[in-house]
Coordinates of C-alpha atoms in Angstrom, one line a residue:
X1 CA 0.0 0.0 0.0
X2 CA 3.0 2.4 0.9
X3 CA 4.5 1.9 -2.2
X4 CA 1.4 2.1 -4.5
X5 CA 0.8 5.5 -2.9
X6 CA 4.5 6.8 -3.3
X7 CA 4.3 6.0 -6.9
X8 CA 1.2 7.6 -7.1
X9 CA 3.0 10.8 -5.6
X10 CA 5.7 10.5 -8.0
X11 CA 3.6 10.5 -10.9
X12 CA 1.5 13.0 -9.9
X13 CA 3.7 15.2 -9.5
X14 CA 6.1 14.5 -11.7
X15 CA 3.1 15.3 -14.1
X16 CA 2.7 18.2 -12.8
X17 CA 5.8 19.8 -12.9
X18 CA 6.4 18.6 -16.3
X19 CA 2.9 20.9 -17.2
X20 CA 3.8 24.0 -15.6
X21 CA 7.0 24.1 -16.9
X22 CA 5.5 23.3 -20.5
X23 CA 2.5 25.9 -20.1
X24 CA 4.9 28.7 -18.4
X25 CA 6.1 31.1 -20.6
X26 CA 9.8 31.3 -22.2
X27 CA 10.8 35.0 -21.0
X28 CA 14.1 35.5 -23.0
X29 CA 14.3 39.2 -22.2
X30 CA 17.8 39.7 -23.6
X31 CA 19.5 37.3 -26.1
X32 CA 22.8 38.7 -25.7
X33 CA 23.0 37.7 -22.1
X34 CA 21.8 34.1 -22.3
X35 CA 24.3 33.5 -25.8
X36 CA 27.6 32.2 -24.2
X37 CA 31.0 33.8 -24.4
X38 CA 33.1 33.1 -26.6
X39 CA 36.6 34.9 -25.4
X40 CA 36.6 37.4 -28.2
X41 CA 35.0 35.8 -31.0
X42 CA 31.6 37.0 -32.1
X43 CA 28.8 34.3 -31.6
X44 CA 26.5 35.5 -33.8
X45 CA 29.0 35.0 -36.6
X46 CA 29.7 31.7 -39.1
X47 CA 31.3 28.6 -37.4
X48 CA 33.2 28.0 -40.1
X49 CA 35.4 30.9 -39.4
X50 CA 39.6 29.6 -40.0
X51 CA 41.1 28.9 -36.9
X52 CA 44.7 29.7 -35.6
X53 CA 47.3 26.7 -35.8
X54 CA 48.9 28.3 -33.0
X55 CA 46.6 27.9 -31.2
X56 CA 46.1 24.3 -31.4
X57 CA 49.8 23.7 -31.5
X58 CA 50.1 25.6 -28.1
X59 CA 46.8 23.7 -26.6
X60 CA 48.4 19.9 -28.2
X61 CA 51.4 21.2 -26.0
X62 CA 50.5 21.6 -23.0
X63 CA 48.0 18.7 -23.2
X64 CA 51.3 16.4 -23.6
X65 CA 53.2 18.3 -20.6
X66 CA 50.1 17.9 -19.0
X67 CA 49.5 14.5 -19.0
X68 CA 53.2 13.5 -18.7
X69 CA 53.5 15.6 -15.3
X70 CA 50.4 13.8 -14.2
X71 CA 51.5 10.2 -15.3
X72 CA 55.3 10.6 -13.7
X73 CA 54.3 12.9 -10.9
X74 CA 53.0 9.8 -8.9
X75 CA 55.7 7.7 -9.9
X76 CA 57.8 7.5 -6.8
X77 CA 55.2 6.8 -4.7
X78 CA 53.3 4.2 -7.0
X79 CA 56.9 2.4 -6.9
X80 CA 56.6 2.3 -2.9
X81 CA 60.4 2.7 -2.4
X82 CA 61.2 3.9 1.2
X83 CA 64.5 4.5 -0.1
X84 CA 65.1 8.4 -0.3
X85 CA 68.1 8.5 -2.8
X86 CA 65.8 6.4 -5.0
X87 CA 62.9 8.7 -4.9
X88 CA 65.0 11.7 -5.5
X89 CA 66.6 10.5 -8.4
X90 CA 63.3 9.4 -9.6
X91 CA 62.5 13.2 -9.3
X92 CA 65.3 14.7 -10.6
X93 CA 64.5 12.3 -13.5
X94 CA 61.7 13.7 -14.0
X95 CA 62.6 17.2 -13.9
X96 CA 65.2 16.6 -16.2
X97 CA 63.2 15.2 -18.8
X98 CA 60.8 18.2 -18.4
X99 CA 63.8 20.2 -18.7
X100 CA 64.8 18.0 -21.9
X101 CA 61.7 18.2 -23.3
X102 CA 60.7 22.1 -22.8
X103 CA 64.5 22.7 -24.2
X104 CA 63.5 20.5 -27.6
X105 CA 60.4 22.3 -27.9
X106 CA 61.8 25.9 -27.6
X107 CA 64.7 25.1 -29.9
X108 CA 61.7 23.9 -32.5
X109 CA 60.1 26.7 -32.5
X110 CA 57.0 25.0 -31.2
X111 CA 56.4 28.5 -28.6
X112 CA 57.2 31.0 -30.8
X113 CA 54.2 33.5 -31.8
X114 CA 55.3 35.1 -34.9
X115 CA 55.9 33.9 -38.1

């Protein structure tokens, strides 16, 4: 009996919720302030609009930096070593091939903003 009546609650109103919010009307005062921004670019405009290589380059980047200070970062403490010369060369390992890698990227080019 409990259960008959809590679906019976649910339904109704569930129901009516779902009617008020389909009779109520949509106030959209001001379509400028509900149209998401788009850092700088116009949103009213095409969406085929030619986007900057640079951009992409810079945000491919630091996606691999990202993910490779994520998946070492952890790395002397996923290896449970209690040695502390081991986990500081693991570190300075790390670092260095950061360093490395930063280093090969600058020397590419690969930050540079001008053509």
């Amino acid at each position: 009996m409990n259960l008959m009546m809590a679906l019976l609650t649910n339904l109704t109103l569930t129901t009516l919720l779902v009617t008020i919010a389909f009779w109520l009307p949509q106030l959209n005062a001001y379509s400028e302030k509900t149209s998401p921004y788009e850092c700088g670019f116009d949103p009213m405009g095409s969406a085929r609009l030619p986007f900057s290589m640079k951009f992409f380059l810079v945000a491919i980047t630091f996606l691999l930096f990202d993910l490779e200070i994520a998946l070492l970062l952890p790395l002397p403490w996923a290896s449970q070593t209690t040695n502390l010369n081991t986990m500081l060369t693991m570190a300075l390992l790390l670092i260095l091939l950061l360093a490395v890698s930063l280093a090969y990227e600058w020397t590419q080019e690969g930050l540079e903003w001008t053509e």
